[in-house]
mmCIF file of C-alpha atoms in Angstrom:
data_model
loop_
_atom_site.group_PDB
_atom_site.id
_atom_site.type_symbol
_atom_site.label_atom_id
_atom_site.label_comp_id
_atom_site.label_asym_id
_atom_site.label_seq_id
_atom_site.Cartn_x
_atom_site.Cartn_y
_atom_site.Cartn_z
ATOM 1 C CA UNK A 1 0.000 0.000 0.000
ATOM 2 C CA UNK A 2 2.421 2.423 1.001
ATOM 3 C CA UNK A 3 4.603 1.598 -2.311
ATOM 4 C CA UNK A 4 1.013 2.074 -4.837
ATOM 5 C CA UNK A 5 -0.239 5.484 -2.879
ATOM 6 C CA UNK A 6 3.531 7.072 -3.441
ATOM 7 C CA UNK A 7 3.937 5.687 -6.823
ATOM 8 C CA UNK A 8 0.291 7.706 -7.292
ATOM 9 C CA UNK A 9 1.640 11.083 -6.120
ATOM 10 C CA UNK A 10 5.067 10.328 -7.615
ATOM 11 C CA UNK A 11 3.440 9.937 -10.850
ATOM 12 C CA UNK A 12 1.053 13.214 -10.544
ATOM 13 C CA UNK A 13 4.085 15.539 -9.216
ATOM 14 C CA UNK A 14 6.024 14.427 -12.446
ATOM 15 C CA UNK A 15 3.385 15.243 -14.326
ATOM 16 C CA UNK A 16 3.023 18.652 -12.968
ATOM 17 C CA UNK A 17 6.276 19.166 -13.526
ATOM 18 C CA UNK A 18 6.403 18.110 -16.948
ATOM 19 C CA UNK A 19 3.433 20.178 -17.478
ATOM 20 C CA UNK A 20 5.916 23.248 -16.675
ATOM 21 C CA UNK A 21 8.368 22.077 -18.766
ATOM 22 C CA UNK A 22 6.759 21.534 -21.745
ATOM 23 C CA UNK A 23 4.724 24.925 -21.494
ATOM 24 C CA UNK A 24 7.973 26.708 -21.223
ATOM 25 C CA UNK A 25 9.494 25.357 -23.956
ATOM 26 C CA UNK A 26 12.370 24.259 -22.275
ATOM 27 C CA UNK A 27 12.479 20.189 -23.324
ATOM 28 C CA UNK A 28 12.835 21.312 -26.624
ATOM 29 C CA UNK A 29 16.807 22.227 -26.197
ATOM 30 C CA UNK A 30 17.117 18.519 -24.087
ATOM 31 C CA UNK A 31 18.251 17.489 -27.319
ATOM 32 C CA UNK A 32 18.331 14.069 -25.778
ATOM 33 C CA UNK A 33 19.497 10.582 -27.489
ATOM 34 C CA UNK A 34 17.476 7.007 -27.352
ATOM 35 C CA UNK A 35 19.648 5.919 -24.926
ATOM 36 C CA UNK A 36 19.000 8.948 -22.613
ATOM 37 C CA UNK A 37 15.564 8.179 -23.055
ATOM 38 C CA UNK A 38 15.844 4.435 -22.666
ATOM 39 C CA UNK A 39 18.215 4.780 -19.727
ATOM 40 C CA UNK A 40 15.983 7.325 -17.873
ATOM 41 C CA UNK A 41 12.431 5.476 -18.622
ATOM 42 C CA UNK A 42 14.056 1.947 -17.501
ATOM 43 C CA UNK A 43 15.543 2.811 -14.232
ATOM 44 C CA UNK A 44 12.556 4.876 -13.185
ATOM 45 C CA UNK A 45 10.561 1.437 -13.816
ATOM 46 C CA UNK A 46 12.937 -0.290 -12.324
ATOM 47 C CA UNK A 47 13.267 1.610 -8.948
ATOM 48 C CA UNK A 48 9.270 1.862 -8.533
ATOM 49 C CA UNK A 49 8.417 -1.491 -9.784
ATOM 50 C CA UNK A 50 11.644 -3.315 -8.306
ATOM 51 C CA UNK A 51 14.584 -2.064 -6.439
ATOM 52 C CA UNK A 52 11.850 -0.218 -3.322
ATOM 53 C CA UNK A 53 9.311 -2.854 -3.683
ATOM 54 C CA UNK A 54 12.148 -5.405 -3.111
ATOM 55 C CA UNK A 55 13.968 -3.939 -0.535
ATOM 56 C CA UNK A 56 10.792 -2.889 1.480
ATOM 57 C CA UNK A 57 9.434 -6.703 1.349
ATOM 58 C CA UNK A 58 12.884 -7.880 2.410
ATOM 59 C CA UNK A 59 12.903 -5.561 5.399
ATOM 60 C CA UNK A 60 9.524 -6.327 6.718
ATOM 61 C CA UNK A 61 10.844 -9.992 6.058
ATOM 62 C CA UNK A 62 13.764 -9.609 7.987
ATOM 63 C CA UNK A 63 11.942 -7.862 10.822
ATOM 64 C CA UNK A 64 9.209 -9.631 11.451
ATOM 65 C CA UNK A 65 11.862 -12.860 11.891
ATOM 66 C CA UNK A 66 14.134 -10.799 14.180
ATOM 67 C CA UNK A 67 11.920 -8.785 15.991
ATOM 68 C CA UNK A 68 8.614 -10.114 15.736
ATOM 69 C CA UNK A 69 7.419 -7.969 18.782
ATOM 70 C CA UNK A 70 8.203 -4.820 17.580
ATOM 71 C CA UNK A 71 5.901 -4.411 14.428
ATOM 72 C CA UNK A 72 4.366 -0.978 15.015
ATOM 73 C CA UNK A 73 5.563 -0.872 18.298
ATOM 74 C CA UNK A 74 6.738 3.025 16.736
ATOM 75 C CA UNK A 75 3.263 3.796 15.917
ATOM 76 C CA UNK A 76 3.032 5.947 19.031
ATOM 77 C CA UNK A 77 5.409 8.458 18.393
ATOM 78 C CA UNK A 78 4.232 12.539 17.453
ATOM 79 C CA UNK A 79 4.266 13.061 13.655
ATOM 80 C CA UNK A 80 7.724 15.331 14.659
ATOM 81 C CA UNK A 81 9.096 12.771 15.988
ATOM 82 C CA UNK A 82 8.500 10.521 12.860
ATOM 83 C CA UNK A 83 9.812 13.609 11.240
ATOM 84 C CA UNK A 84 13.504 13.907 13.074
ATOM 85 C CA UNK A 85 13.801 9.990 12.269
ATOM 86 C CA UNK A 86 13.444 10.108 8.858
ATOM 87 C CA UNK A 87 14.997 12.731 8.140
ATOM 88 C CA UNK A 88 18.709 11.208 9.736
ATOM 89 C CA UNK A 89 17.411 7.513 8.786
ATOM 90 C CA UNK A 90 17.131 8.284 5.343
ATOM 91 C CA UNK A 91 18.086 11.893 4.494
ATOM 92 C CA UNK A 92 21.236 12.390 5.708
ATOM 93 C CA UNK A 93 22.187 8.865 5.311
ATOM 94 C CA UNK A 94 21.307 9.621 1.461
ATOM 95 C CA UNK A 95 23.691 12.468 1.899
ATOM 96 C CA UNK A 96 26.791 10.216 2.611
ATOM 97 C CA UNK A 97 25.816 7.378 0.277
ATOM 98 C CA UNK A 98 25.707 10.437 -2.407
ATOM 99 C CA UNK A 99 28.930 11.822 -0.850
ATOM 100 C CA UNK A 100 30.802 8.488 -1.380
ATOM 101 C CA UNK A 101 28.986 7.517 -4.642
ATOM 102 C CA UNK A 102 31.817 9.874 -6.139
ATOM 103 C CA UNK A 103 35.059 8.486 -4.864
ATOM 104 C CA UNK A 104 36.321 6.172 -7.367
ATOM 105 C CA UNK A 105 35.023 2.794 -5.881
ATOM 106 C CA UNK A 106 31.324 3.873 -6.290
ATOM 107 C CA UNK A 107 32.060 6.424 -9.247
ATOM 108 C CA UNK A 108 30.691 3.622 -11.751
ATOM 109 C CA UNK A 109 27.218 3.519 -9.639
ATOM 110 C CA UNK A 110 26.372 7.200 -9.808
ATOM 111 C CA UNK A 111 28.082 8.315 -13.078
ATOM 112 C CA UNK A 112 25.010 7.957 -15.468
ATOM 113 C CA UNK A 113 23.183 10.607 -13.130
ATOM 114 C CA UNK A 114 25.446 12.883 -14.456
ATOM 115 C CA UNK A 115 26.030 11.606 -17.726
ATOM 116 C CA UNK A 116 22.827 13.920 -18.776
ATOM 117 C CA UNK A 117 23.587 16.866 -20.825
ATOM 118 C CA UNK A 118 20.269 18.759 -20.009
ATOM 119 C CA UNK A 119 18.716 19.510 -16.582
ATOM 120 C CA UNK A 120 15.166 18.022 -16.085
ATOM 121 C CA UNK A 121 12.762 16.036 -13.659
ATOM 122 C CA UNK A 122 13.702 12.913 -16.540
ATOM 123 C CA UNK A 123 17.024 12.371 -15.149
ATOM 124 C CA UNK A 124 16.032 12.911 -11.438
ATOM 125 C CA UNK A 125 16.319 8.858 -11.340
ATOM 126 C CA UNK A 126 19.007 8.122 -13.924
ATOM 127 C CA UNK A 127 21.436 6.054 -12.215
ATOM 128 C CA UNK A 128 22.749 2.567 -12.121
ATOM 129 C CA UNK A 129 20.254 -0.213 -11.638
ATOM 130 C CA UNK A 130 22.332 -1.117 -8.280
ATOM 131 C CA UNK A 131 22.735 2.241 -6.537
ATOM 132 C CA UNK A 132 19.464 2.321 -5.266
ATOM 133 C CA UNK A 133 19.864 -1.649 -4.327
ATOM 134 C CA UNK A 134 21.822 -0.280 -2.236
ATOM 135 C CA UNK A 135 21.209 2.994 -1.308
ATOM 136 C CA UNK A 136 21.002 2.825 2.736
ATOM 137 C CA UNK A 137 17.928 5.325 3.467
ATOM 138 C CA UNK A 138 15.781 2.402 1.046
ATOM 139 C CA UNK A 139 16.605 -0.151 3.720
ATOM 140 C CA UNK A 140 16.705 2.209 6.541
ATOM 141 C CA UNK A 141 12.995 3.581 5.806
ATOM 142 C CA UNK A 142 11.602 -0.614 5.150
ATOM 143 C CA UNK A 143 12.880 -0.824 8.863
ATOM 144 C CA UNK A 144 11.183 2.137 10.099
ATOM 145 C CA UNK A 145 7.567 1.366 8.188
ATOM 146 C CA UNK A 146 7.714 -2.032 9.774
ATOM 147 C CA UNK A 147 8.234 -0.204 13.070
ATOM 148 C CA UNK A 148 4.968 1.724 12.100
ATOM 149 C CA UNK A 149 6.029 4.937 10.156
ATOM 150 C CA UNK A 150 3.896 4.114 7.365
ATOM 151 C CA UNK A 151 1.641 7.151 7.291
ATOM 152 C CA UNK A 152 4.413 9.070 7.947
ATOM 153 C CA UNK A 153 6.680 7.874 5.167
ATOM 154 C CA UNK A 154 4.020 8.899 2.764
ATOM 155 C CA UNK A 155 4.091 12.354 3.734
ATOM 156 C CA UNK A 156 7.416 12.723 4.325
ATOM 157 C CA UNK A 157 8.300 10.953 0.840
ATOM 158 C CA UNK A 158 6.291 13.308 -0.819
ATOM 159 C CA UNK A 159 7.672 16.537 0.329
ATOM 160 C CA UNK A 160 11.177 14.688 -0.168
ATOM 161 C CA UNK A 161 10.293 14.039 -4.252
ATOM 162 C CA UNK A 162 8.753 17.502 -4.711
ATOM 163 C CA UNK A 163 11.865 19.454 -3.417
ATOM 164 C CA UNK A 164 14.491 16.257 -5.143
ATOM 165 C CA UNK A 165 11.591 16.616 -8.706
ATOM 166 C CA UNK A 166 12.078 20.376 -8.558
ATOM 167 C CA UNK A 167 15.763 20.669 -7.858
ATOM 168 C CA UNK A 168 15.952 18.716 -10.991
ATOM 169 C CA UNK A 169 13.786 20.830 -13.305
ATOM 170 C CA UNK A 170 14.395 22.403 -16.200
ATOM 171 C CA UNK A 171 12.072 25.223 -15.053
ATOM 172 C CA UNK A 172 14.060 26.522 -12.305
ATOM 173 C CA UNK A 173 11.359 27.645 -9.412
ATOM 174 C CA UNK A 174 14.227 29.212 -7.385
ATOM 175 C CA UNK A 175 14.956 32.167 -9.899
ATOM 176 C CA UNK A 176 12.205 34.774 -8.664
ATOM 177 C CA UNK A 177 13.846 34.527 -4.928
ATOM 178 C CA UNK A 178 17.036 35.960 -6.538
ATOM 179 C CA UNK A 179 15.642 38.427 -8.602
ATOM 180 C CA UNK A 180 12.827 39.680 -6.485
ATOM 181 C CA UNK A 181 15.071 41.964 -4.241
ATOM 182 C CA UNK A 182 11.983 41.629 -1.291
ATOM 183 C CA UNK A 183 12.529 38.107 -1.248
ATOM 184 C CA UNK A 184 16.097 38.303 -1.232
ATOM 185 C CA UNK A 185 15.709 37.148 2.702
ATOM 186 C CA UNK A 186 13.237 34.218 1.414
ATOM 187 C CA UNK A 187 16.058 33.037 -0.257
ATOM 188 C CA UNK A 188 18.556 33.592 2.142
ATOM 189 C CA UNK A 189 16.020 30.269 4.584
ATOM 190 C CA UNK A 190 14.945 28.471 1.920
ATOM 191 C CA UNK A 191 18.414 27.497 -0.120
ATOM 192 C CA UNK A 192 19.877 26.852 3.577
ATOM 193 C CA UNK A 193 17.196 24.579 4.308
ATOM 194 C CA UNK A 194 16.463 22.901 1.230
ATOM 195 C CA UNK A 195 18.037 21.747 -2.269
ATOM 196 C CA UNK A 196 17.386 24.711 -4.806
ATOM 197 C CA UNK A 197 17.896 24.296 -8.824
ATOM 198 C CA UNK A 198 20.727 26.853 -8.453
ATOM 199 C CA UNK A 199 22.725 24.419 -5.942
ATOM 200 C CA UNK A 200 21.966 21.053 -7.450
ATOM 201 C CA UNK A 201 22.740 22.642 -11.005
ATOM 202 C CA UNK A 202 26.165 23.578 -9.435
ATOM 203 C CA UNK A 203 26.541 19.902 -8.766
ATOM 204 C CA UNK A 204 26.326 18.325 -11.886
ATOM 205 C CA UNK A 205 28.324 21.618 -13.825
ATOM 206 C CA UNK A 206 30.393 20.326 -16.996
ATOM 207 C CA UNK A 207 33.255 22.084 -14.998
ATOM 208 C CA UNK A 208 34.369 24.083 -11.788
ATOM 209 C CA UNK A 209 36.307 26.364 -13.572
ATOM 210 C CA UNK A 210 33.208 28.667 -14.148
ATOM 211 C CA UNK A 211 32.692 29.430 -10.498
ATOM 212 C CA UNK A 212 29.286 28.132 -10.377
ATOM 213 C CA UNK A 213 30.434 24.370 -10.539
ATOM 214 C CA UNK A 214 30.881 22.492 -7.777
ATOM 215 C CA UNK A 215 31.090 19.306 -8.374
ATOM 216 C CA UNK A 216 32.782 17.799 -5.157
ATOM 217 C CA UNK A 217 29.749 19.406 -2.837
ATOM 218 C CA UNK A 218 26.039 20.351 -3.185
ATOM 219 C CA UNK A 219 25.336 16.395 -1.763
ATOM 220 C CA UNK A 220 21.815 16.939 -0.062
ATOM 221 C CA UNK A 221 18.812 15.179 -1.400
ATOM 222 C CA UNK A 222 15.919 16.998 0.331
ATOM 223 C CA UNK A 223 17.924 18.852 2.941
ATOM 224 C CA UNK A 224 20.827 21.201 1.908
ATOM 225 C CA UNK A 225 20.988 21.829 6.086
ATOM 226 C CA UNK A 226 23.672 18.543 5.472
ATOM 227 C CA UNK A 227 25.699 20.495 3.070
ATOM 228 C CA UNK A 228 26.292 22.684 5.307
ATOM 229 C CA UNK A 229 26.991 20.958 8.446
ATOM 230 C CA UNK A 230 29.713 18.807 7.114
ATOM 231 C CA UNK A 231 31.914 21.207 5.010
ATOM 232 C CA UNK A 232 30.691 20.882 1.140
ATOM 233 C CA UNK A 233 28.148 23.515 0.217
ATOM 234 C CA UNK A 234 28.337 25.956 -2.345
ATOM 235 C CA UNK A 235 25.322 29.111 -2.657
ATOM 236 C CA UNK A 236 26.031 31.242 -5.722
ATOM 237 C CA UNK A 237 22.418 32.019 -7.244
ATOM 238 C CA UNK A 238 23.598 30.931 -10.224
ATOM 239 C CA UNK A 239 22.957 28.235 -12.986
ATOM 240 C CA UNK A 240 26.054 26.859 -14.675
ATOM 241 C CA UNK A 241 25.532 26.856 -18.458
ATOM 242 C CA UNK A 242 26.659 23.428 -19.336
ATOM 243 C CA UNK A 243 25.732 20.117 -17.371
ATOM 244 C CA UNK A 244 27.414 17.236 -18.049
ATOM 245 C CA UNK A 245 30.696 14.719 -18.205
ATOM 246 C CA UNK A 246 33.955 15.953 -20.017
ATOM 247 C CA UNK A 247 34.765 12.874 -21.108
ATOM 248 C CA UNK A 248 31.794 11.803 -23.013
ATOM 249 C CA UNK A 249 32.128 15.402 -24.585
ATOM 250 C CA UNK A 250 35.741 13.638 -26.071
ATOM 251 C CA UNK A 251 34.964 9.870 -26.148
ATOM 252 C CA UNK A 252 31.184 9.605 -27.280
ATOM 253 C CA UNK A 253 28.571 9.014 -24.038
ATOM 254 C CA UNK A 254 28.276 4.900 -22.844
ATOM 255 C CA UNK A 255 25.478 2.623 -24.092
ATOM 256 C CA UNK A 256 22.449 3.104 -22.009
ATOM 257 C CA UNK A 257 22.535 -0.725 -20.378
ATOM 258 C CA UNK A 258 26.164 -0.623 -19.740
ATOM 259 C CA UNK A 259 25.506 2.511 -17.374
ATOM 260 C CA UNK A 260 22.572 0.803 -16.383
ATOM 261 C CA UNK A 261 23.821 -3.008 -15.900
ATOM 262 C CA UNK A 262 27.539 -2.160 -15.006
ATOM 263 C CA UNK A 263 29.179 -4.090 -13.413
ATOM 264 C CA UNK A 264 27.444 -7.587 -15.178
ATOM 265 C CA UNK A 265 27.720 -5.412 -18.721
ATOM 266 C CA UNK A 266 31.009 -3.513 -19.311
ATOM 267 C CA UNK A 267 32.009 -0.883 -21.500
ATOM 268 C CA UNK A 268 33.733 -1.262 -25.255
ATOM 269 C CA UNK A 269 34.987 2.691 -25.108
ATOM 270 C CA UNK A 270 38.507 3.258 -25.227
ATOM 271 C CA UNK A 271 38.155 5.405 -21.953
ATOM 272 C CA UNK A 272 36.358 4.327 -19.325
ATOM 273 C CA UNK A 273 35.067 4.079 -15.808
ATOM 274 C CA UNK A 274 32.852 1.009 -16.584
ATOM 275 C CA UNK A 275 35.583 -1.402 -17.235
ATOM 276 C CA UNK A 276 37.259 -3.811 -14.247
ATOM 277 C CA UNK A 277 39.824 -1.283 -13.402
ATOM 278 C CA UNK A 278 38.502 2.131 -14.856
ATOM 279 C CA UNK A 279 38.328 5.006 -13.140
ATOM 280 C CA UNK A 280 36.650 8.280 -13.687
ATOM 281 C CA UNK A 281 37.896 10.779 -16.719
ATOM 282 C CA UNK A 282 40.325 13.750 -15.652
ATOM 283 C CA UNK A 283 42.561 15.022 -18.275
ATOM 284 C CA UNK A 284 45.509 17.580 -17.452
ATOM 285 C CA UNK A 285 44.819 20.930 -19.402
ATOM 286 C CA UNK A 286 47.640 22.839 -21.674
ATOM 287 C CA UNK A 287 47.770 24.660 -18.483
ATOM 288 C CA UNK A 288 48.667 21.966 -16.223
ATOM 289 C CA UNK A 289 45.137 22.561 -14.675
ATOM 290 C CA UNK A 290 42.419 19.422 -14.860
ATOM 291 C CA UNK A 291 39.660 20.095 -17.240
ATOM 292 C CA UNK A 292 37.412 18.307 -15.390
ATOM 293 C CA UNK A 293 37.326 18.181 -11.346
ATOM 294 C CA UNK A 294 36.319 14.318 -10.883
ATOM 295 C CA UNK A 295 37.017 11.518 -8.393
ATOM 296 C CA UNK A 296 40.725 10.325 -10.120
ATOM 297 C CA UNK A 297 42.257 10.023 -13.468
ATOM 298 C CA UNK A 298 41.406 7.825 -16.547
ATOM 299 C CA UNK A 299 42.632 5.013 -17.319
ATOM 300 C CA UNK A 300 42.092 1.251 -18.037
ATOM 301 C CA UNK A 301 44.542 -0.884 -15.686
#
C-alpha cells in the first residue's frame, strides 16, 4: 500500500512538472538521445516497480523474523518525531551514500546521473540499476515502516520528491527569490534549508572552472541543512551553463545498459570508468590545470 499510494503522487508531481516544462518550452533544447531516453524510462521502472518494492518486502521480512514484537511498536510516536527519524534515517544517510557515490570505488554507480547533458525532472532517477539496491535510506525507511512509520513515510516521501523533482527541473522555481530583491531574505532560509535548482545545477556543472560548478559538494537530497553541516556547500544564485561529463564530450557518451547493468555489462569505449579497473575521466589541461574536477584520473589498468 504504502509503495502504490507514493507511486500515485510520484506519478502526478512528475506530471506537474512536466506540465511546466513543456509549457515553457524548455524540453525542446534537451536534445536528448534514445539511450538517454531508454536509460531514464528503464531505471525509473525499475526503482518503482523493483529495487523499493524489493527492498521494502525484504525488510519487513527480515523484521518480522528478528523482531517479531516490535511491528508498530513506533506507531506511538508525534508526527515530529516521525519527522527527526526520517529525516537522519534516510536523508542524511542519502547524503553520505551520495557523498561516497563519487570516490572512485562507487564512481561507476552514480556516473550515469550525471552523464545527462540537459537539466530536467527525466534524469532525477538516472542512475545505475544497483545504486538504489543499495542505497542505505531504502533499507533504513523498510525498517522504520515495519516499526509503524507508514503514514508518515508517505508524507514525508512526498515533500522529499517535490523538493528532489524540482531541484531537478528544467524550469528553475528558485529564480524569482534571486531576482525579487523583497525576497532576497526568502532566499537567504529556503536554499539553507532545502536543495534549490541553483545548488543542485552547481553539482552536476560540466566544470568548476566557471565558479558556479561544484562538483565535489552540493550532496543533499531533500535537505541542503547537510551540506552545510559537514563542510561541502556551495550558494552562488547561479545556474552553470553546461551540465554534463567531459569525457563523453571527447569519447562519445556509454550505451544506455552498460551505465545501467555495469558491473554484469562492461564498457567497449577506449576510456572508461565502466571497465574492471577504470576510473573516472580527468585530463591535465595545456595549463597543467584538470579540465574536469572528478574523483581520479582515466585510465584502463
Amino acid at each position: 500500500m504504502v509503495n502504490l499510494v507514493q507511486n500515485i503522487v510520484l506519478v502526478t508531481i512528475i506530471l506537474a512538472f512536466a506540465v511546466l516544462e513543456i509549457r515553457s518550452h524548455k524540453h525542446e533544447h534537451f536534445h536528448a538521445t534514445a539511450d538517454d531516453t531508454k536509460l531514464e524510462l528503464f531505471m525509473f521502472l525499475a526503482l518503482l516497480a523493483v529495487s523499493q518494492p524489493f527492498i521494502f518486502a525484504v525488510t519487513a521480512k527480515l523484521s518480522a523474523l528478528a523482531m517479531p514484537e516490535q511491528r508498530n511498536a513506533w506507531a506511538h510516536l508525534p508526527w515530529w518525531a516521525m519527522g527527526a527519524i526520517l529525516l537522519l534515517a534516510d536523508d542524511m544517510t542519502q547524503y553520505w551514500w551520495h557523498r561516497v557515490s563519487h570516490s572512485p570505488l562507487l564512481w561507476p554507480l552514480h556516473r550515469a546521473h550525471h552523464t545527462a547533458h540537459y537539466m530536467s525532472i527525466r534524469i532525477t532517477y538516472r542512475n545505475n540499476f544497483f545504486y538504489y539496491l543499495m542505497m542505505p535510506g531504502l533499507w533504513a525507511s523498510g525498517v522504520l515502516i515495519y516499526l509503524g512509520f507508514g503514514d508518515a513515510y508517505l508524507v514525508y516521501i512526498v515533500v522529499k520528491l517535490a523538493v528532489i523533482l524540482g531541484a531537478h527541473s528544467a524550469v528553475p522555481w528558485d529564480a524569482p527569490l534571486y531576482r525579487v530583491k523583497w525576497l532576497h531574505p526568502l532566499a537567504w532560509v529556503v536554499e539553507r534549508t532545502v536543495v534549490t535548482p541553483a545548488t543542485h545545477w552547481a553539482h552536476h556543472a560540466l566544470t568548476n572552472d566557471d565558479g558556479i560548478g561544484h562538483y565535489k559538494g552540493n550532496f543533499g537530497n531533500l535537505l541542503f541543512v547537510w551540506d552545510l553541516l559537514f563542510g561541502t556547500a556551495k550558494i552562488t544564485r547561479r545556474y552553470p551553463p553546461k551540465v554534463g561529463l567531459q569525457d563523453d564530450l571527447i569519447f562519445g557518451k556509454e550505451r544506455w545498459f552498460v551505465e545501467m547493468f555495469y558491473p554484469l555489462i562492461h564498457s567497449r569505449r577506449a576510456h572508461s570508468a565502466l571497465v574492471p579497473g577504470g576510473r573516472a575521466y580527468e585530463e591535465a589541461a595545456d595549463d597543467g590545470h584538470a579540465k574536469q574536477d572528478a574523483p581520479a584520473a582515466v585510465s584502463k589498468t
